[in-house]
């Protein structure tokens, strides 16, 4: 392998943080999952990990800088017959190659940083991920009703692999949010990928979403608008009684607090239900109403468009 400093693009005086940043940038750039059409990315990714195993570990880096190990982490001029004596045949202090689980030198594993870099979803990070990549992720869309999204539900989704799964949709999920199902993607040598399910909230026949609020257009009679009164209005939790103030024009909006979407985070208030009144005349023509309106027009004219 080439000089690990050159592989990572850092100098020998680079700080540990600078080395880490260089590794993260290169690992993200050359990871095989992100370069499926580049056959050389896998080899480059393995070289980057090998370099970081040397330069990213304090003991390994010190041994390399002192010339005790080469770029592959192997001892230079090491007398293995005297390996336990504390001093090598080459005349320098014996450098211990401590191995942890899985044979990692010095307890270092670039997978730890890789998991942080990709949110733990890389599926076989580090050199092991390059050798045995996991299967591909698959995507699917799940449509739920507004009430189901607010209260939560369990719904079935069909994946591109033809697998059918029952998905728990959490209460309060928003349109476009995704649910990740671990290990439900395509199979691979390094394990199965994930299934990523995008939730779509189907349009509701009565309510429209406005942030955390809901909007509702509520028909009222002419006499309810003029005289006022109490009318029933639908909410996601059932019917409630709504007070219409006397003299309410069509388009007036009344607010029912807390009857919108649930709070997004704990401690925040729930949304409101905004009810817009819509005056609806009788379906059949009423002679008395027509005559009353004629008198109003002649005796008490007014212009609502004067402004």
PDB file of C-alpha atoms in Angstrom, residues 207 212-216 218 230-244 253-261 270-277:
ATOM      1  CA  UNK A 207     -60.373  18.815   6.085  1.00  0.00           C
ATOM      2  CA  UNK A 212     -50.484  21.867  12.312  1.00  0.00           C
ATOM      3  CA  UNK A 213     -53.952  23.373  11.781  1.00  0.00           C
ATOM      4  CA  UNK A 214     -56.874  21.895   9.881  1.00  0.00           C
ATOM      5  CA  UNK A 215     -59.277  23.920   7.751  1.00  0.00           C
ATOM      6  CA  UNK A 216     -62.947  23.093   7.295  1.00  0.00           C
ATOM      7  CA  UNK A 218     -68.925  24.522   7.082  1.00  0.00           C
ATOM      8  CA  UNK A 230     -75.377  26.508  17.673  1.00  0.00           C
ATOM      9  CA  UNK A 231     -74.522  24.061  14.895  1.00  0.00           C
ATOM     10  CA  UNK A 232     -72.693  20.735  14.751  1.00  0.00           C
ATOM     11  CA  UNK A 233     -69.251  20.628  13.162  1.00  0.00           C
ATOM     12  CA  UNK A 234     -67.118  17.556  12.394  1.00  0.00           C
ATOM     13  CA  UNK A 235     -63.641  17.058  13.875  1.00  0.00           C
ATOM     14  CA  UNK A 236     -61.184  14.176  13.661  1.00  0.00           C
ATOM     15  CA  UNK A 237     -62.477  13.065  17.077  1.00  0.00           C
ATOM     16  CA  UNK A 238     -66.173  13.276  16.216  1.00  0.00           C
ATOM     17  CA  UNK A 239     -68.880  15.920  16.098  1.00  0.00           C
ATOM     18  CA  UNK A 240     -68.752  18.989  18.346  1.00  0.00           C
ATOM     19  CA  UNK A 241     -71.099  21.930  18.915  1.00  0.00           C
ATOM     20  CA  UNK A 242     -70.011  25.214  17.403  1.00  0.00           C
ATOM     21  CA  UNK A 243     -71.462  28.638  18.272  1.00  0.00           C
ATOM     22  CA  UNK A 244     -72.186  30.847  15.255  1.00  0.00           C
ATOM     23  CA  UNK A 253     -63.601  31.849  10.236  1.00  0.00           C
ATOM     24  CA  UNK A 254     -64.111  30.419  13.709  1.00  0.00           C
ATOM     25  CA  UNK A 255     -61.320  28.687  15.638  1.00  0.00           C
ATOM     26  CA  UNK A 256     -61.662  25.460  17.627  1.00  0.00           C
ATOM     27  CA  UNK A 257     -58.465  25.242  19.664  1.00  0.00           C
ATOM     28  CA  UNK A 258     -56.661  21.930  19.937  1.00  0.00           C
ATOM     29  CA  UNK A 259     -58.833  20.234  17.300  1.00  0.00           C
ATOM     30  CA  UNK A 260     -56.174  20.227  14.597  1.00  0.00           C
ATOM     31  CA  UNK A 261     -53.166  17.948  14.244  1.00  0.00           C
ATOM     32  CA  UNK A 270     -51.734  20.934  19.205  1.00  0.00           C
ATOM     33  CA  UNK A 271     -53.030  22.573  16.059  1.00  0.00           C
ATOM     34  CA  UNK A 272     -56.455  24.192  15.769  1.00  0.00           C
ATOM     35  CA  UNK A 273     -59.470  23.552  13.561  1.00  0.00           C
ATOM     36  CA  UNK A 274     -60.277  26.660  11.502  1.00  0.00           C
ATOM     37  CA  UNK A 275     -63.942  26.600  10.483  1.00  0.00           C
ATOM     38  CA  UNK A 276     -64.938  28.905   7.630  1.00  0.00           C
ATOM     39  CA  UNK A 277     -68.692  29.581   7.398  1.00  0.00           C
TER      40      UNK A 277
END
